[in-house]
Amino acid sequence: MAIRLIGILPTLSSLGTFQSLKRSGSAACLRHRRLLSMPSATEPMNVLLYADDLFGGNVLRELGAAMKKGDGIVNSLTILTTRNREDRKSYAIAQWRKRKEMRPSKVLKLTPFLNMASSMNIPVYYLDDDRSFDRLKLALKRDPNKFDIFVVCPTKKSLVASILPKFPLGTIKIHPSLLPEYRGPSAIQYTILNEEKTTGVSIIDYTTPNDRGKILAQYPHRLTPATTYKTLSHDLSYLGSKLLIKTLENLEVLMQKAKEQPQRKAATFSPPHIPDETMQIVWEKMTAEEIYRMYRAFHGYLAIWTMWRRRGKMYRLFINEMYLPDERVEPLSQNITHIVQCQDAPPGTVFFRRQVPYLEVPCIDGKRIHITNVRVEGRTEKNAQEFTNGYLRINGTLRMLTDPVDCKKPVPKFVYPPGHRNEHKRQVIIDDNTGF
């Protein structure tokens, strides 16, 4: 199997490729092992890390472990992040209590990333706090060589590298895709939405904007049918942190052998901001598989939504947890089958199965989705049982809508797309004015 080298780190066709080469004892495997075990020729680095909870946990853990080992990779570590006022205040109080050797307060609510930084005694600066960011710029002005390299991780708030001066060893970024595919901050979401089979992490030179810098190293990762944004972010964060340490160990060689990205051909882009309509369920067009794929693409980032009518008012209904059932394992119950066959319940109609419990919703392709946790706009999260007790008294009497309707009129009939087998069948007009 052919191995393509980027710098000194190979990009494999799958995570199991190296193990198969290892068992076969091929020359490519020996070369891979020799390159990864090269002794580090770089001096200890003073690293400035820009990260948050999205990717920062694993990266901070690896850099902190390298700093404690004292093996010549990381000499010191400083964090630049973005957080609200409460987090900044909590972190400052936690550091003060640690200096005073006081017991930590139970009232403080630090994010996992800041909690880890506090336990490691790592200084933190805040990009969205003018006073804190001015202190960082003042320290860089007094000592331009205070930091040797700037490491940028994927975050919820993108960073423009030009806001800080140039660093002696440059600026590198961890990107959650195999560049030049899916440049931009929404790479993970669109990787799942477009049904990609393989993705990965890339470490690039971040001196060029829009993720167009030279590629230093890449490593692939294979997706599964159950991969969600949350699980994929964690996996790529782990792979990116391991790849970052190898990149820092061999930074000089990788910088010399960096590969230019193709700027036109084979390059795909993810939009900088995900439109709100991208997370909306369109019951007239979307199949059960498409709805579940959209749920996987945003689960752990934002919730997909649909419209819900209650007491003459329209609300957004956010779906927090759902899954796609296997009809061979979970067949339709007899009462639901009778309702669907006799009344031709349109897609989006909500049925409650008490034994599990979950909400069963038919889709345009005749299949169904199971919803276990939802949240009505302006309300708290509810499981299927709680939602049924408060919003659904009779099975099949209400359905989820794609677009809001006039509250003074009954809910209109469901319009099937042209050519659908149920296009001319009789439908039941569903109204929400049934005494609740």
XYZ file of C-alpha atoms in Angstrom, residues 29-409:
381
model
C 6.967 0.630 8.007
C 10.634 0.666 9.063
C 11.060 4.107 7.515
C 7.919 5.336 9.288
C 9.194 4.036 12.630
C 12.631 5.542 12.049
C 11.202 8.969 11.186
C 8.859 9.091 14.155
C 11.663 8.076 16.531
C 14.091 10.752 15.342
C 15.735 12.581 18.240
C 14.609 16.150 18.683
C 17.093 18.745 17.515
C 15.101 21.758 18.666
C 15.751 23.695 21.843
C 13.072 23.931 24.563
C 10.251 26.180 23.371
C 8.191 28.813 25.116
C 4.725 28.106 23.726
C 1.730 30.433 23.531
C -1.442 28.379 23.048
C -4.760 29.724 21.763
C -7.513 27.251 22.638
C -10.778 26.686 24.486
C -12.939 23.727 25.505
C -13.485 22.602 21.901
C -9.972 21.250 21.227
C -7.923 22.630 24.087
C -8.288 19.878 26.681
C -6.210 17.179 24.983
C -3.705 19.673 23.557
C -3.167 21.273 26.962
C -2.741 17.860 28.556
C -0.084 16.797 26.040
C 1.835 20.086 26.203
C 1.679 20.042 30.000
C 3.026 16.485 30.077
C 5.862 17.463 27.718
C 6.695 20.447 29.927
C 6.847 18.252 33.049
C 9.093 15.667 31.395
C 11.780 18.230 30.747
C 12.924 16.384 27.609
C 13.653 19.536 25.660
C 10.358 20.104 23.803
C 8.373 22.603 25.896
C 10.032 24.946 28.361
C 7.020 27.079 29.344
C 3.366 27.307 28.386
C 0.954 30.258 28.350
C -2.710 30.196 27.325
C -4.699 32.727 25.317
C -8.430 32.025 25.312
C -11.863 33.648 25.195
C -14.258 33.447 28.096
C -17.012 35.475 29.700
C -16.642 37.630 32.777
C -17.810 34.974 35.224
C -15.175 32.498 34.018
C -12.391 35.076 34.280
C -13.443 35.983 37.810
C -13.720 32.335 38.847
C -10.251 31.565 37.474
C -8.703 34.539 39.309
C -10.325 33.510 42.599
C -9.211 29.899 42.137
C -5.606 31.014 41.586
C -5.743 33.280 44.666
C -7.075 30.441 46.836
C -4.299 28.187 45.568
C -1.612 30.725 46.479
C -3.147 31.131 49.932
C -3.369 27.335 50.327
C -7.092 27.562 50.917
C -9.644 24.905 50.116
C -11.293 25.462 46.698
C -14.723 27.026 46.857
C -17.648 24.871 45.748
C -19.376 27.964 44.344
C -16.797 28.432 41.574
C -17.771 26.934 38.228
C -14.723 26.729 36.001
C -14.884 25.190 32.555
C -12.917 21.911 32.219
C -10.277 23.679 30.131
C -9.720 26.486 32.659
C -9.896 24.019 35.536
C -7.048 22.040 33.988
C -5.037 25.222 33.395
C -5.563 26.259 37.016
C -4.400 22.877 38.316
C -1.210 23.158 36.220
C -0.504 26.755 37.363
C -0.452 27.963 33.760
C -0.934 31.731 33.191
C -4.038 32.629 31.173
C -4.770 35.714 29.051
C -8.171 36.557 27.596
C -8.607 37.772 24.051
C -12.031 39.330 24.710
C -10.840 41.172 27.831
C -9.112 44.407 26.812
C -7.174 44.728 30.065
C -5.874 41.163 29.966
C -5.034 41.287 26.262
C -3.224 44.607 26.704
C -1.037 42.988 29.374
C -0.103 40.255 26.900
C 0.752 42.776 24.172
C 2.776 44.832 26.662
C 4.742 41.747 27.698
C 5.457 40.961 24.031
C 6.525 44.551 23.419
C 8.990 44.475 26.318
C 10.365 41.076 25.336
C 9.716 40.126 21.675
C 11.279 36.698 22.331
C 9.056 35.917 25.297
C 7.361 33.186 23.225
C 9.066 31.099 20.576
C 5.995 29.704 18.820
C 2.248 30.349 18.695
C -0.027 27.274 18.516
C -3.633 27.892 17.388
C -6.367 25.303 17.995
C -9.885 25.216 16.517
C -12.092 27.361 18.756
C -15.632 28.673 18.857
C -14.264 32.148 18.111
C -11.818 32.378 15.219
C -8.536 34.180 15.702
C -6.824 36.514 13.245
C -3.126 35.733 13.553
C -2.125 39.277 12.578
C -3.371 40.704 15.907
C -0.120 39.496 17.501
C 3.452 40.125 16.345
C 5.466 37.489 14.521
C 7.102 34.793 16.605
C 10.653 33.487 16.121
C 9.514 29.978 15.153
C 6.271 31.118 13.533
C 2.613 30.279 14.070
C 1.119 26.835 13.467
C -2.501 25.734 13.553
C -4.314 22.438 14.124
C -7.130 22.084 11.585
C -9.801 19.335 11.868
C -9.730 18.124 8.258
C -7.358 16.795 5.642
C -6.561 20.041 3.893
C -7.191 21.321 1.259
C -10.597 19.757 1.959
C -12.991 21.740 4.160
C -11.119 24.907 4.919
C -12.829 27.156 7.418
C -14.207 26.855 10.964
C -17.117 24.490 10.144
C -15.067 21.603 8.807
C -16.366 18.957 11.235
C -20.037 19.739 10.656
C -19.826 19.679 6.877
C -17.677 16.558 6.883
C -20.583 14.659 8.468
C -23.273 16.439 6.438
C -21.562 15.467 3.172
C -21.268 11.799 4.206
C -17.485 11.688 4.050
C -15.930 8.348 4.931
C -12.545 9.686 6.020
C -11.356 12.897 7.619
C -8.364 13.764 9.778
C -6.239 16.517 11.287
C -3.733 18.820 9.613
C -1.035 21.016 11.106
C -0.297 23.995 8.905
C 1.731 27.178 8.847
C -0.769 29.833 9.954
C 0.914 32.851 8.425
C -1.529 32.665 5.481
C -5.224 33.405 6.235
C -8.201 31.153 5.465
C -6.297 27.929 6.209
C -4.209 28.231 3.025
C -0.824 27.817 4.682
C 1.743 25.129 3.974
C 0.965 21.668 5.326
C 3.459 20.417 7.917
C 1.796 17.136 8.908
C -1.471 15.229 8.522
C -3.071 12.141 10.008
C -6.347 10.517 8.863
C -9.323 9.272 10.832
C -12.130 7.029 9.613
C -15.769 7.921 10.322
C -18.458 5.461 11.402
C -22.233 5.626 10.724
C -22.749 6.681 14.358
C -20.136 9.468 14.402
C -21.439 12.770 15.790
C -19.909 16.216 16.035
C -19.189 15.615 19.720
C -17.407 12.279 19.283
C -15.521 13.389 16.161
C -14.298 16.563 17.876
C -12.947 14.496 20.755
C -11.227 11.992 18.431
C -9.643 14.677 16.261
C -8.573 16.616 19.335
C -6.765 13.546 20.636
C -5.090 12.852 17.284
C -4.212 16.539 16.863
C -2.547 16.711 20.274
C -0.379 13.656 19.531
C 0.506 14.994 16.088
C 1.381 18.400 17.564
C 4.006 16.915 19.874
C 5.611 15.064 16.947
C 5.535 18.270 14.911
C 7.245 20.293 17.656
C 9.897 17.612 18.049
C 10.768 17.827 14.345
C 9.691 21.396 13.635
C 12.843 22.485 11.790
C 12.715 19.570 9.343
C 8.969 19.933 8.805
C 9.244 23.645 8.077
C 11.825 22.932 5.394
C 9.744 20.152 3.791
C 6.341 21.831 4.142
C 3.965 21.205 1.248
C 2.030 23.912 -0.535
C -1.744 23.488 -0.734
C -3.502 23.471 -4.117
C -5.348 26.775 -4.077
C -7.955 26.032 -6.741
C -8.341 22.378 -7.610
C -9.255 19.814 -4.928
C -10.008 22.590 -2.424
C -13.360 22.744 -0.655
C -14.600 25.364 1.772
C -16.888 25.373 4.783
C -18.788 28.609 5.472
C -17.500 30.774 8.340
C -20.943 30.890 9.936
C -23.503 28.093 9.801
C -26.869 29.462 8.634
C -29.778 28.887 10.971
C -31.724 27.199 8.172
C -29.053 24.521 7.874
C -30.206 23.083 11.215
C -33.950 23.229 10.409
C -35.918 20.054 9.645
C -37.897 20.264 6.389
C -40.519 17.548 6.726
C -41.666 17.898 3.100
C -38.224 16.950 1.710
C -35.984 15.284 4.282
C -35.902 11.525 4.812
C -35.249 9.891 8.161
C -31.614 9.254 7.213
C -31.091 12.904 6.236
C -32.614 14.156 9.490
C -30.434 11.798 11.514
C -27.330 12.836 9.563
C -28.086 16.490 10.265
C -28.543 15.639 13.945
C -25.151 13.877 14.016
C -23.460 16.829 12.319
C -24.534 19.278 15.033
C -24.988 17.129 18.155
C -22.782 18.673 20.836
C -22.540 21.983 18.973
C -26.113 23.192 18.452
C -29.492 21.458 18.376
C -31.483 20.931 15.187
C -34.965 22.422 15.335
C -38.458 22.437 13.914
C -41.642 24.445 14.530
C -44.219 23.520 17.190
C -47.649 25.069 17.731
C -49.134 25.238 21.218
C -52.171 27.204 22.371
C -52.187 29.313 19.245
C -48.503 30.263 19.490
C -45.541 29.117 17.431
C -42.362 27.926 19.127
C -39.111 26.435 18.011
C -38.719 22.862 19.167
C -35.069 21.851 19.625
C -34.244 18.151 19.360
C -31.427 17.332 21.760
C -31.336 13.537 21.525
C -32.656 11.181 18.864
C -31.692 8.049 16.990
C -32.612 6.121 13.883
C -34.271 2.797 14.836
C -33.740 -0.516 13.102
C -37.207 -1.637 11.999
C -36.158 -5.289 12.234
C -35.364 -4.826 15.918
C -37.990 -2.199 16.832
C -41.091 -2.753 14.660
C -43.988 -0.325 14.746
C -46.512 -1.035 17.494
C -49.977 -2.139 16.415
C -51.808 0.999 17.503
C -49.397 3.302 15.660
C -49.545 1.138 12.541
C -53.348 1.322 12.614
C -53.311 5.113 12.907
C -50.796 5.521 10.069
C -52.681 3.191 7.725
C -56.192 4.471 8.456
C -55.628 8.192 8.829
C -52.514 8.633 6.681
C -50.643 10.592 9.352
C -48.303 12.969 7.503
C -44.584 13.316 8.280
C -43.913 15.151 11.526
C -46.889 13.672 13.381
C -45.892 12.862 16.951
C -46.705 9.516 18.572
C -45.658 8.519 22.066
C -44.543 4.994 22.897
C -44.827 4.555 26.639
C -42.860 1.335 27.056
C -39.452 2.827 26.153
C -40.339 5.809 26.307
C -39.705 7.927 23.201
C -41.490 10.049 20.620
C -41.993 8.302 17.296
C -42.189 10.584 14.261
C -42.784 9.332 10.670
C -40.804 10.870 7.799
C -41.389 11.461 4.094
C -39.748 8.165 3.067
C -42.026 6.041 5.272
C -39.364 5.460 7.922
C -39.328 7.040 11.369
C -37.105 8.681 13.937
C -37.147 8.228 17.711
C -36.754 11.338 19.870
C -35.868 11.015 23.549
C -35.050 14.592 24.623
C -36.407 17.952 23.404
C -36.598 21.572 24.479
C -39.337 24.024 23.605
C -38.061 27.547 22.979
C -37.975 29.452 26.244
C -38.433 26.283 28.329
C -36.163 23.730 29.965
C -35.190 20.352 28.522
C -37.752 17.561 28.771
C -37.622 13.857 28.096
C -40.289 12.116 26.035
C -42.527 11.377 29.026
C -42.408 14.947 30.357
C -43.018 16.405 26.898
C -46.054 14.156 26.387
C -47.542 15.103 29.764
C -47.289 18.814 29.014
C -47.767 19.102 25.258
C -49.314 15.932 23.826
C -52.442 14.365 25.331
C -53.641 12.238 22.417
C -51.356 10.276 20.101
C -51.279 11.579 16.556
C -53.207 14.803 17.215
C -50.259 17.177 16.709
C -47.403 17.345 14.277
C -44.176 19.250 13.905
C -44.171 21.945 11.228
C -41.589 23.250 8.815
C -42.849 26.831 8.606
C -44.881 28.881 11.112
C -48.582 29.336 10.347
C -51.154 31.949 11.276
C -52.231 31.232 14.840
C -55.851 32.200 14.070
C -56.188 29.464 11.451
